[in-house]
Structure formats: C-alpha cells, structure tokens
Amino acid sequence: MKKTISYVVIGVVLAVVVGMVVKPMFDPLMWLNVDMFYHLARVHQLDYWFNGQGLFPQNFNSFGGIGIAVNIFYPWQVLGIFAALTASVSGILSQLQWILALMTFATSVLAFVAAKWAGLKKLPALLFALLYTFQVHVALEMLTSGSFSTAAGTMFIPFAFFGLYRVLAKQDFSWSPVLMMAVGGVGMAYAHLMTFLIVHLIMIIAFAVVLLISPQRRHVFMAGLRYAVLLVPGALAVLGPIVYLQMSNILKSPASSILAQRTYNISDFVLKQPGFESGLMLVPLLLLLFLFRRFYQDKLAYVLVVVGVGMLLMSTNIFPWDILQNTPIAVIQMPARLLLPSLALLEVIVFMNESEDKISTGIILALTALAVFNGAKAVDNFASATKKLPELTTTQIAQFGTGVSDGYGVPETFAVTDQNTRDDRFWLMMNYSDYMPKAALTNQADNLSFIGNDQNGLRLLAHELQFTSGAVVKPTKVNITPQTMSLTVPAVSDKGQVKLPVLGYNKLPLVIKVDEKIVPARIVAGQWAINAKALQGQTHTVKISQQTPIWLVIMSVISLAWPVVIIAIIISRKVKK
C-alpha cells in the first residue's frame, strides 16, 4: 500500500510541475510555426476519423486539398492516441494545447518508468524524469520546432537508451533490457521516423564497437538479435507502406538542406539565454559530471560516453559537415537533430552511474532545477510573444491559392484563433510538396519546398481541371470530405484527356464517377485523368472517392497488434518471476 501511495505522490508531483510550466500556453491566441501547423492539420484529419468518417491514405480536406498521402508517410499511431484523448475538447487550438500538455506529462511519466525499470531508486528516477522532460522535451523540442511527432518521439528515447546501457555497459543479457529497447524502438517508429533513425544510428554504432571489444560478444550479438526480432514487425508495419509506395512511384523528396548551415553554434552552449533552446545552457553542467568520476561503475560505459559526446559535437558547427553533404547521412537533413538524443544518452549514463558524493549530487540537483526553470521560461516566452502578434484575417485565408499568399501555410508573423480554424480554406493553406508525384509539378527539383511556388502547383491548389489542349477550367463548386472530392464542372468542348485536381499514386486506386456513373480513369503526369468526352454537353458533377487498400489495412492491423504482443511478453515474464 505504501509503495502504491508513493507512486501516486510522484505522479501528482510530475502533474503539478508540468501543469505549472505549461499553463501560460493556454490562450485563445496560438502561434503556429510551419511544423506546428503541419501536424495540427494531421490532428484535423484524425478528428474526422474519431467522428466516424474514416482515416484514408490521401488527404482531401487538408494539405492543399489535392490528395497528398500524408497519412502514410507520417505515422499516426502515437499522435492518434493524443488526438483521441483530446477529441472532445472544444476548438482545435485548445485541442493542440492539451495535446502538448499531455505529451509533456506523458514524457515525464514514461521517463520515470524507464528509469525505475532500469534499476534507479525513486528519487533519482524522479530527478531524471524532470531533467529529461524539461531539458530535452520542453526547452529543446516541444515549442522550438513545434513538431508533435518529434516531441512524441522523445517520450520513448529513455527506454531505448536505458536498455542499451544495461546490455552494453552492464553486460546484462537478460530479456528485461531487450524488452526496454523494444518499447523504445517501436514507440519511436510509431511517433517520428527521423528520431527512430537517428537513435538507431547511435545504437548501431555503440553495438558495433562493443561487439569488437567485449569478451562477451556472442551474448551481445544475441541481445541485439532478440531486439531486432521484437522491433522489426512493428517497425515494418510503419516503414513497409512508405517503402512500398516510394518504390511504386517517383515522388518528390523533402527539400534538401545545406548540412553545415543546420547546426548549433558551439557558443550557444554557454551564451544562450533562458527560453527557446535554453536546454543548451545545461550542457556544460552535464559534461562536468563526467569529470567527477575517475572510474565508471560499469567499465564499458566509456563507449557510450564517447558515442554520446561525439554525437553532441557533431550537432555543432565545429564538425565538417561540408564534406558529408552528398553522402547517405545527409538524410537527417539537420545535424542539429543529433543533439537531442545525444543529450538523452548522456543523461542516462550520468544517472546509471549515480554516486553519493556531494559534488555530483549538487550538480544533478542544480541541473534539474535549471531544466525546470528553463522549460518554464521557454513556455512563458512563447506565450508572451504570441500575445504581441496580430490575428490572422479572413482576407489572408481567402487569398490562399490565388498566387498572393501561397507559402507553407499560416504566415508566422500572425497568431491564429479557433474562428480561423472553422474556415475550411484554413486547412488548405498547408502546402508542402513533399512526397507528391514529381510529374504533377512543373518544377520537379527536390529543392522546391511548397506547391504554391510552382506553376502547376497553383492550378492544383485552385482545383482547376487541365485539358490536353492546355485549356484550364475552374469548377463552379468544390465540396471536400475526408473520403471524397466533388467538383461541379461547366460543360466543355475540349477532347482528349482532362487531368483532375487530385494526385495519382500507383497502388492507391480511386473511384471516379461522372454524374454517379463510374468512368475509366488513369494517372497522367502525376494526376488522375478521365476522357474529356464525359464532361461535354452540360454541367456535370465529378465525384472522386478513395478506399483504404487491403494491403494498407493489413499493415495497420499489425501496427496496432504488435505493441500488444510486446506488452503481453513483458507481463508474462513478470508473472513468471
């Protein structure tokens, strides 16, 4: 009973601290940077799903309303949990605020659970949860980039790294650390693929080094193999559809970055002021902890120290990223992304080598206090800056798709209200060109960032029909739902093929009807097209409908079932003990 009460008290402490820190964020006005708007549009889609309208692979009523397959290329499983928990909240901006708050609380709870599972006592586990949540999740990620997915991915990193430490540094080859890594790995795959890839890059490097130097290399290899067996089915359920669709189509890749320009300045680690990215201030204190340990309790911990510090330095401008610009590692786009997991790994190492000396304890307490303060300052700065911004106007929303206002989405110099989000056109403003069929764009270079910067892209955003002759017809009415797009088209006299304003992906078939009769259709230059004869003579209604293909249903079922399998294994092994 006492044990249960103590855990309840810890949960209350975490809830109170998180609540106090995120409270200033709850305001009728909300600033949406590019990434935050992007993932808010995904929540908008998930809300329709929870209201019984289904989740379909192509997005018809957001992301420009032209059918980009966002729901395949960005995992929905973890975000879906938080969208479901907040679905009853009135107003999607309030829902956004609650999602961010719940993600922060979940991060602190899961960080505590991971630390306890790894063998830490309650107080060190609580301090780790606070330090990790407010240095890594809040100050460096939640509001800085605004990416729900990356923030969700941070919830699972402690499981992966605590498990990794126990296997490689403690040479613990039982099932427990392997299952910890599996929880972390599958969770990251379901939350954010880039976090998944970067964390596994770190894990693979650490495994490879320890395999070379450890006398227990056979056991290390077997632990890695067991982890792969637990990871692969869940990860493939998410990655499989992405790879399958990319192999079946020629798609536009995300805009490439100049790696050397997307790093942290090394001076930020000592000069950064409290607020956004203020977690950088804590790095020197974190590194100081290593100076107070002549010998680590676990002899192979130095391998993880070298990997962690190495990755931290690679996130800065002192690493020569220029020479790696055209190598496979450029897939990470922003070397600054290496900082977050490297800090998480260093924090895990510190707490797994907890010592009783007063200096180390004092530094840990100072780190934790500063982390909470910096996180609170970051949220307060965010709220204060938002209140100074003018509100987005209906005129600005109406201009979208006309060539006047066709950037990534909401201009970042304006704040948004729930009234804005009730305008259907608001959800068409997000127009990344990532993962579009290249043929649907006039400019097919991968450095094009958004559809509104492209001649054919503007026609798509305006939902215009394009004929073989070059003629363009604008529908008199466009009605969009998550599953269907209906176009009222005036009579035409053109012949040949007419391209409809919806993207065409091989392996994602659509049903196209003219006046409720199915007509033959095929993909032409990245868009679905029909014979123009079907539109001659009078005004017609073109209805485009999508169904989730069976292969995608199967992969989705596997993705939902696999975490249940892992949890069942954890419970069964605990019952046996």
XYZ file of C-alpha atoms in Angstrom:
577
model
C 0.000 0.000 0.000
C 2.817 2.409 0.924
C 4.513 1.627 -2.381
C 1.364 2.488 -4.330
C 0.902 5.733 -2.385
C 4.498 6.759 -3.086
C 3.984 6.268 -6.828
C 0.749 8.254 -6.704
C 2.592 11.077 -4.940
C 5.302 11.044 -7.621
C 2.622 11.159 -10.329
C 0.983 14.125 -8.615
C 4.350 15.920 -8.329
C 5.007 15.437 -12.046
C 1.468 16.570 -12.935
C 1.740 19.713 -10.775
C 5.164 20.692 -12.129
C 4.110 20.089 -15.733
C 0.832 21.938 -15.174
C 2.588 24.986 -13.732
C 5.101 25.068 -16.594
C 2.627 24.720 -19.495
C -0.168 26.875 -18.035
C 0.866 30.109 -19.861
C 0.455 28.278 -23.174
C -3.345 28.046 -22.736
C -4.551 31.181 -24.512
C -7.230 31.901 -27.160
C -4.432 33.036 -29.480
C -1.909 30.477 -30.775
C 1.227 30.993 -32.819
C 1.706 28.247 -35.403
C 5.084 27.815 -36.997
C 5.364 25.668 -40.123
C 5.830 22.334 -38.358
C 3.150 23.013 -35.754
C 0.606 23.862 -38.441
C 1.630 20.781 -40.406
C 0.980 18.405 -37.525
C -2.145 20.296 -36.450
C -3.535 19.555 -39.929
C -2.828 15.872 -39.218
C -4.833 16.148 -35.981
C -7.609 17.755 -38.033
C -7.699 14.584 -40.173
C -7.624 12.291 -37.139
C -10.587 14.146 -35.610
C -12.687 13.210 -38.638
C -11.620 9.605 -38.122
C -12.742 9.619 -34.491
C -16.051 11.121 -35.608
C -16.662 8.018 -37.727
C -15.652 9.396 -41.150
C -12.579 7.201 -41.531
C -8.848 7.747 -41.979
C -7.800 7.468 -45.602
C -4.316 7.409 -47.136
C -4.741 10.578 -49.221
C -5.656 13.880 -47.573
C -8.534 15.515 -49.438
C -9.596 18.162 -46.924
C -6.210 19.466 -45.781
C -2.657 19.918 -47.127
C -3.912 21.864 -50.137
C -6.896 19.534 -50.643
C -5.235 17.698 -53.544
C -4.714 14.244 -52.052
C -1.152 14.136 -50.707
C -0.606 10.768 -48.986
C 0.421 12.302 -45.665
C -1.281 9.618 -43.586
C 1.116 7.022 -44.996
C 4.351 8.979 -44.903
C 3.859 10.236 -41.334
C 2.988 7.606 -38.681
C -0.346 8.295 -36.990
C -0.304 5.706 -34.190
C 1.113 7.779 -31.299
C -0.368 11.096 -32.415
C -3.687 9.285 -32.759
C -3.670 8.377 -29.058
C -3.358 12.023 -28.015
C -5.825 13.184 -30.648
C -8.323 10.622 -29.309
C -7.770 11.714 -25.694
C -8.477 15.332 -26.624
C -11.145 14.782 -29.289
C -13.897 16.106 -27.008
C -12.078 19.407 -26.354
C -13.937 22.355 -27.851
C -11.861 24.051 -30.557
C -8.870 22.516 -32.298
C -6.429 25.133 -30.939
C -7.460 24.186 -27.407
C -7.002 20.581 -28.508
C -3.476 21.451 -29.676
C -2.669 22.994 -26.302
C -3.989 19.951 -24.444
C -2.040 17.603 -26.707
C 1.199 19.470 -25.974
C 0.436 19.443 -22.240
C -0.447 15.734 -22.192
C 2.640 14.863 -24.239
C 4.786 16.699 -21.698
C 3.172 14.876 -18.782
C 3.430 11.537 -20.603
C 7.120 12.211 -21.297
C 7.801 12.787 -17.599
C 5.861 9.678 -16.537
C 7.462 7.431 -19.154
C 10.927 8.793 -18.323
C 10.300 7.901 -14.660
C 9.030 4.423 -15.613
C 12.079 3.806 -17.821
C 14.468 4.927 -15.078
C 12.785 2.699 -12.476
C 12.768 -0.242 -14.890
C 16.493 0.304 -15.399
C 17.055 -0.065 -11.634
C 17.167 3.511 -10.308
C 15.667 4.374 -6.939
C 12.582 6.564 -6.793
C 14.269 9.909 -6.102
C 16.962 9.595 -8.811
C 14.267 8.343 -11.205
C 12.117 11.388 -10.396
C 15.065 13.754 -10.909
C 15.869 12.068 -14.216
C 12.253 12.436 -15.325
C 12.249 16.160 -14.526
C 15.675 16.821 -16.064
C 14.940 14.882 -19.238
C 11.431 16.280 -19.705
C 12.326 19.933 -19.316
C 15.803 19.979 -20.850
C 15.167 17.737 -23.841
C 11.407 17.665 -24.426
C 10.225 21.182 -23.488
C 13.153 23.571 -23.873
C 14.698 21.908 -26.921
C 11.774 20.418 -28.770
C 8.126 20.979 -27.832
C 7.798 24.660 -28.748
C 11.106 25.268 -30.513
C 10.221 23.221 -33.595
C 6.546 22.678 -32.857
C 6.720 19.161 -34.233
C 4.195 16.923 -32.494
C 5.923 13.905 -33.976
C 9.413 14.718 -32.715
C 8.014 15.670 -29.318
C 6.131 12.363 -29.236
C 9.313 10.525 -30.198
C 11.127 11.942 -27.173
C 8.739 10.009 -24.909
C 10.354 6.710 -25.903
C 14.068 7.568 -26.132
C 14.764 6.806 -22.405
C 13.525 3.216 -22.813
C 15.870 2.650 -25.761
C 18.935 4.158 -24.061
C 18.408 2.677 -20.584
C 18.033 -0.726 -22.211
C 21.083 -0.079 -24.378
C 23.134 0.868 -21.313
C 22.175 -2.262 -19.429
C 23.071 -4.505 -22.377
C 26.335 -2.850 -23.449
C 27.738 -1.262 -20.284
C 26.414 -3.605 -17.602
C 26.587 -6.634 -19.903
C 23.090 -7.603 -18.783
C 21.884 -10.105 -21.376
C 18.524 -10.942 -19.800
C 15.232 -10.242 -21.564
C 14.476 -7.177 -19.433
C 16.791 -4.634 -21.161
C 15.950 -6.092 -24.564
C 12.255 -5.511 -23.876
C 13.068 -1.968 -22.719
C 14.764 -1.276 -26.042
C 11.798 -2.808 -27.883
C 9.339 -0.484 -26.120
C 11.525 2.488 -27.049
C 12.212 1.396 -30.621
C 8.627 0.557 -31.564
C 7.344 3.695 -29.816
C 9.725 5.912 -31.785
C 8.812 4.194 -35.064
C 5.145 4.937 -34.375
C 5.861 8.551 -33.394
C 8.606 10.018 -35.586
C 10.701 8.178 -38.159
C 13.629 10.628 -38.109
C 14.003 10.238 -34.329
C 13.789 6.479 -34.873
C 16.566 6.568 -37.498
C 18.939 8.847 -35.551
C 18.564 6.948 -32.260
C 19.172 3.661 -34.067
C 22.232 5.127 -35.768
C 23.624 5.782 -32.270
C 22.594 2.319 -31.067
C 24.154 0.541 -34.075
C 27.461 2.382 -33.633
C 27.548 1.512 -29.915
C 26.644 -2.139 -30.576
C 29.327 -2.420 -33.274
C 32.086 -1.053 -31.004
C 31.143 -3.247 -28.042
C 30.955 -6.310 -30.307
C 34.583 -5.665 -31.220
C 35.949 -5.171 -27.695
C 33.715 -7.173 -25.371
C 34.753 -10.723 -24.378
C 31.002 -11.419 -24.234
C 30.481 -10.606 -27.909
C 28.334 -13.704 -28.525
C 25.896 -12.573 -25.819
C 25.977 -9.001 -27.126
C 25.132 -10.276 -30.600
C 22.278 -12.421 -29.314
C 20.840 -9.492 -27.326
C 20.912 -7.385 -30.491
C 19.274 -10.190 -32.452
C 16.468 -10.581 -29.901
C 15.917 -6.833 -30.046
C 15.700 -6.956 -33.845
C 13.104 -9.751 -33.659
C 10.958 -7.632 -31.316
C 11.452 -4.425 -33.309
C 11.125 -5.449 -36.942
C 7.406 -6.442 -37.177
C 6.226 -3.164 -35.611
C 8.726 -1.016 -37.492
C 7.966 -2.727 -40.810
C 4.239 -2.132 -40.312
C 5.053 1.597 -40.413
C 8.014 1.634 -42.803
C 6.631 -1.006 -45.172
C 3.845 1.133 -46.682
C 6.251 4.061 -47.084
C 8.848 1.969 -48.911
C 6.178 0.214 -50.997
C 4.660 3.499 -52.141
C 8.059 5.048 -52.872
C 9.112 2.040 -54.942
C 5.836 2.179 -56.887
C 6.022 5.905 -57.659
C 8.522 8.635 -58.473
C 7.961 11.040 -55.592
C 9.410 14.386 -54.640
C 11.781 14.061 -51.706
C 11.765 16.533 -48.796
C 13.721 19.662 -49.672
C 17.401 19.041 -49.043
C 19.270 21.179 -46.537
C 22.788 22.541 -46.552
C 24.005 20.442 -43.633
C 26.661 22.877 -42.458
C 24.021 25.604 -42.071
C 21.666 23.480 -39.940
C 23.832 23.031 -36.863
C 24.096 24.596 -33.423
C 26.743 27.234 -32.847
C 29.163 25.914 -30.230
C 28.902 29.252 -28.404
C 25.197 28.600 -27.784
C 26.152 26.146 -25.054
C 27.365 28.958 -22.830
C 25.728 32.109 -24.210
C 22.128 31.018 -24.829
C 19.589 32.895 -22.734
C 16.730 31.164 -20.871
C 13.881 30.463 -23.243
C 13.819 28.682 -26.578
C 16.592 26.086 -26.850
C 17.674 27.037 -23.324
C 18.438 23.366 -22.700
C 21.754 24.161 -24.384
C 22.822 26.096 -21.275
C 22.812 22.896 -19.265
C 25.252 21.002 -21.467
C 28.452 22.254 -19.735
C 26.992 21.271 -16.340
C 26.047 17.865 -17.689
C 29.555 17.314 -19.013
C 31.013 18.409 -15.670
C 29.528 15.313 -14.107
C 31.920 13.165 -16.108
C 34.910 14.987 -14.606
C 33.922 13.915 -11.074
C 34.155 10.210 -11.908
C 37.623 8.781 -12.238
C 36.182 5.366 -12.988
C 32.707 4.458 -14.058
C 30.981 1.691 -12.154
C 30.463 -0.075 -15.468
C 33.716 -0.392 -17.385
C 32.195 -0.345 -20.876
C 30.239 2.825 -20.126
C 33.074 4.803 -21.704
C 31.984 3.504 -25.133
C 28.593 5.159 -24.700
C 30.264 8.294 -23.295
C 32.410 8.602 -26.432
C 29.423 7.982 -28.722
C 27.237 10.462 -26.801
C 29.819 13.253 -26.663
C 30.786 12.562 -30.275
C 27.195 12.923 -31.470
C 26.793 16.073 -29.369
C 29.811 17.647 -31.080
C 28.520 16.522 -34.490
C 25.386 18.593 -33.892
C 27.510 21.758 -33.810
C 29.348 23.892 -36.341
C 32.771 22.536 -35.326
C 32.100 19.317 -37.266
C 32.997 19.473 -41.002
C 29.552 18.755 -42.417
C 30.533 20.289 -45.768
C 32.344 17.125 -46.791
C 29.306 14.941 -45.975
C 26.742 16.996 -47.900
C 26.279 14.402 -50.661
C 26.601 11.242 -48.574
C 23.804 8.952 -47.268
C 23.956 10.585 -43.811
C 22.503 13.736 -45.404
C 19.111 12.043 -44.977
C 19.000 13.531 -41.447
C 18.669 16.981 -43.161
C 19.620 18.873 -39.984
C 22.688 17.815 -37.967
C 21.176 19.805 -35.086
C 18.809 16.835 -34.697
C 21.708 14.828 -33.250
C 21.778 16.994 -30.118
C 18.521 15.813 -28.571
C 19.297 12.050 -28.482
C 22.943 12.654 -27.552
C 21.850 14.672 -24.504
C 19.377 11.938 -23.609
C 22.158 9.321 -23.780
C 24.490 11.426 -21.600
C 21.729 11.893 -19.024
C 21.134 8.135 -18.939
C 24.867 7.496 -18.409
C 25.009 10.018 -15.576
C 22.071 8.531 -13.702
C 23.136 4.932 -14.283
C 26.461 5.858 -12.636
C 24.823 7.637 -9.725
C 27.226 8.200 -6.847
C 26.742 9.503 -3.336
C 29.401 12.254 -3.390
C 28.075 15.697 -2.582
C 29.520 17.400 -5.657
C 27.788 15.068 -8.122
C 24.525 15.214 -6.183
C 24.694 19.011 -6.101
C 25.282 19.235 -9.852
C 22.351 16.898 -10.539
C 20.046 18.976 -8.327
C 21.243 22.182 -9.999
C 20.741 20.643 -13.435
C 17.207 19.569 -12.588
C 16.238 22.935 -11.095
C 17.668 24.811 -14.085
C 15.928 22.452 -16.503
C 12.520 23.114 -14.941
C 13.222 26.866 -14.851
C 14.359 26.928 -18.486
C 11.357 24.909 -19.599
C 9.024 27.307 -17.791
C 10.831 30.276 -19.332
C 10.534 28.772 -22.820
C 6.758 28.359 -22.460
C 6.376 31.840 -20.959
C 8.399 33.398 -23.783
C 6.225 31.537 -26.285
C 3.007 32.817 -24.686
C 4.287 36.394 -24.351
C 5.469 36.546 -27.961
C 2.155 35.148 -29.211
C 0.138 37.884 -27.486
C 2.089 40.544 -29.392
C 1.175 39.116 -32.807
C -1.789 40.362 -34.907
C -4.590 37.887 -35.607
C -4.818 36.099 -38.944
C -7.565 37.685 -41.056
C -10.229 36.100 -43.252
C -8.793 38.086 -46.183
C -5.412 36.376 -45.785
C -7.094 32.978 -45.748
C -9.187 33.854 -48.812
C -6.063 34.916 -50.741
C -4.556 31.459 -50.444
C -4.432 29.619 -53.777
C -4.525 32.850 -55.777
C -0.781 33.360 -56.011
C -0.901 36.210 -53.476
C -0.388 34.147 -50.327
C 0.945 30.687 -51.133
C 3.697 29.922 -48.641
C 3.902 26.871 -46.421
C 0.792 27.841 -44.507
C -0.156 30.423 -41.892
C 2.276 33.379 -42.028
C 4.484 33.080 -38.939
C 4.041 36.771 -38.156
C 0.384 36.184 -37.250
C -1.465 34.359 -34.494
C -4.439 32.071 -35.066
C -7.815 31.807 -33.318
C -10.374 28.998 -33.239
C -12.540 31.136 -35.526
C -9.834 30.872 -38.205
C -9.828 27.084 -37.951
C -13.580 26.918 -38.662
C -12.920 28.226 -42.174
C -12.484 25.212 -44.495
C -9.936 27.121 -46.571
C -7.718 27.451 -43.491
C -6.946 23.724 -43.756
C -5.936 24.036 -47.404
C -3.184 26.547 -46.610
C -0.603 23.930 -45.612
C 1.007 23.001 -48.922
C 4.284 21.149 -48.543
C 5.196 19.413 -51.794
C 6.997 16.534 -50.015
C 6.021 13.084 -51.317
C 3.961 14.427 -54.202
C 4.314 12.562 -57.507
C 7.067 14.551 -59.225
C 5.238 14.557 -62.547
C 2.465 16.710 -61.021
C 4.879 19.628 -60.620
C 6.234 21.974 -63.256
C 9.469 22.275 -61.287
C 10.427 18.712 -60.347
C 13.612 19.596 -58.444
C 13.744 18.292 -54.889
C 14.737 21.731 -53.573
C 11.196 23.011 -54.211
C 9.603 23.281 -50.798
C 5.947 24.037 -51.370
C 3.283 23.647 -54.026
C 2.355 27.328 -54.146
C 5.782 28.096 -55.605
C 5.052 26.019 -58.718
C 3.014 26.861 -61.829
C 1.140 23.573 -61.964
C 1.018 23.520 -58.181
C -1.047 26.714 -58.206
C -3.513 25.107 -60.617
C -3.815 22.149 -58.289
C -4.412 24.376 -55.266
C -7.121 26.215 -57.206
C -8.703 22.798 -58.042
C -8.632 23.532 -61.751
C -9.150 20.865 -64.425
C -6.436 20.773 -67.094
C -7.097 19.579 -70.648
C -4.708 18.075 -73.195
C -5.130 21.219 -75.308
C -3.762 23.330 -72.467
C -7.156 24.783 -71.594
C -7.992 25.162 -67.907
C -11.481 25.034 -66.366
C -12.278 26.021 -62.821
C -15.158 24.147 -61.126
C -18.115 26.271 -60.089
C -18.298 24.339 -56.819
C -15.888 22.170 -54.859
C -17.072 20.015 -51.966
C -14.489 18.026 -49.988
C -14.739 15.396 -47.249
C -12.005 13.103 -45.880
C -13.087 10.380 -48.343
C -14.482 12.249 -51.343
C -13.993 15.269 -53.568
C -16.964 16.520 -55.611
C -16.472 19.015 -58.442
C -19.281 20.791 -60.291
C -17.830 21.320 -63.773
C -19.411 23.510 -66.507
C -19.890 21.965 -69.963
C -16.700 21.709 -72.028
C -15.944 21.228 -75.707
C -12.355 20.010 -75.445
C -11.336 16.497 -76.397
C -8.620 14.170 -75.180
C -7.727 13.664 -71.509
C -8.630 16.002 -68.669
C -6.477 15.972 -65.544
C -8.412 16.246 -62.290
C -7.069 18.250 -59.302
C -6.144 15.161 -57.301
C -2.741 13.464 -57.149
C -2.338 9.988 -58.585
C -0.334 7.336 -56.712
C 0.207 3.873 -58.099
C -1.132 1.307 -55.565
C -3.653 3.842 -54.206
C -6.617 3.440 -56.573
C -9.506 5.909 -56.611
C -13.090 5.537 -57.859
C -14.128 8.354 -60.213
C -17.740 8.952 -61.187
C -19.337 11.479 -63.527
C -22.992 12.061 -62.634
C -22.869 8.926 -60.434
C -21.562 6.703 -63.263
C -18.096 5.159 -62.908
C -15.804 6.254 -65.734
C -12.421 4.817 -66.768
C -9.502 6.730 -65.240
C -5.743 6.586 -65.293
C -2.794 8.524 -63.933
C -1.420 11.170 -66.302
C 1.572 13.272 -65.241
C 1.007 12.559 -61.558
C -2.730 13.355 -61.580
C -5.839 11.252 -62.112
C -7.334 11.878 -65.547
C -10.512 10.920 -67.430
C -11.698 11.278 -71.035
C -12.952 14.815 -71.686
C -15.967 13.432 -73.611
C -17.553 12.569 -70.253
C -17.765 16.305 -69.451
C -19.201 17.585 -72.746
C -22.693 18.929 -73.402
C -23.831 20.123 -69.990
C -22.790 20.806 -66.412
C -21.532 17.630 -64.738
C -20.650 16.520 -61.209
C -17.362 14.676 -60.871
C -17.030 12.636 -57.686
C -13.653 11.216 -56.639
C -13.724 8.612 -53.844
C -10.991 6.707 -52.073
C -10.948 3.410 -50.215
C -8.169 2.150 -47.967
C -6.460 -0.687 -49.923
C -6.323 -4.106 -48.254
C -2.514 -4.136 -48.042
C -2.614 -0.930 -46.011
C -5.379 -2.282 -43.758
C -3.234 -5.359 -43.012
C -0.169 -3.271 -42.160
C -2.259 -1.003 -39.923
C -3.666 -4.005 -38.053
C -0.137 -5.348 -37.498
C 0.999 -1.939 -36.243
C -1.826 -1.895 -33.696
C -1.382 -5.522 -32.649
C 2.397 -5.587 -32.214
C 2.589 -3.330 -29.114
C 0.010 -5.636 -27.520
C 2.326 -8.578 -28.229
C 5.285 -6.799 -26.583
C 3.205 -5.819 -23.541
C 1.967 -9.426 -23.258
C 5.565 -10.690 -23.264
C 6.523 -8.177 -20.555
C 3.556 -9.184 -18.376
C 4.131 -12.912 -18.877
C 7.796 -12.650 -17.879
C 6.883 -10.581 -14.825
C 4.270 -13.174 -13.794
C 6.828 -15.983 -14.154
C 9.243 -14.122 -11.862
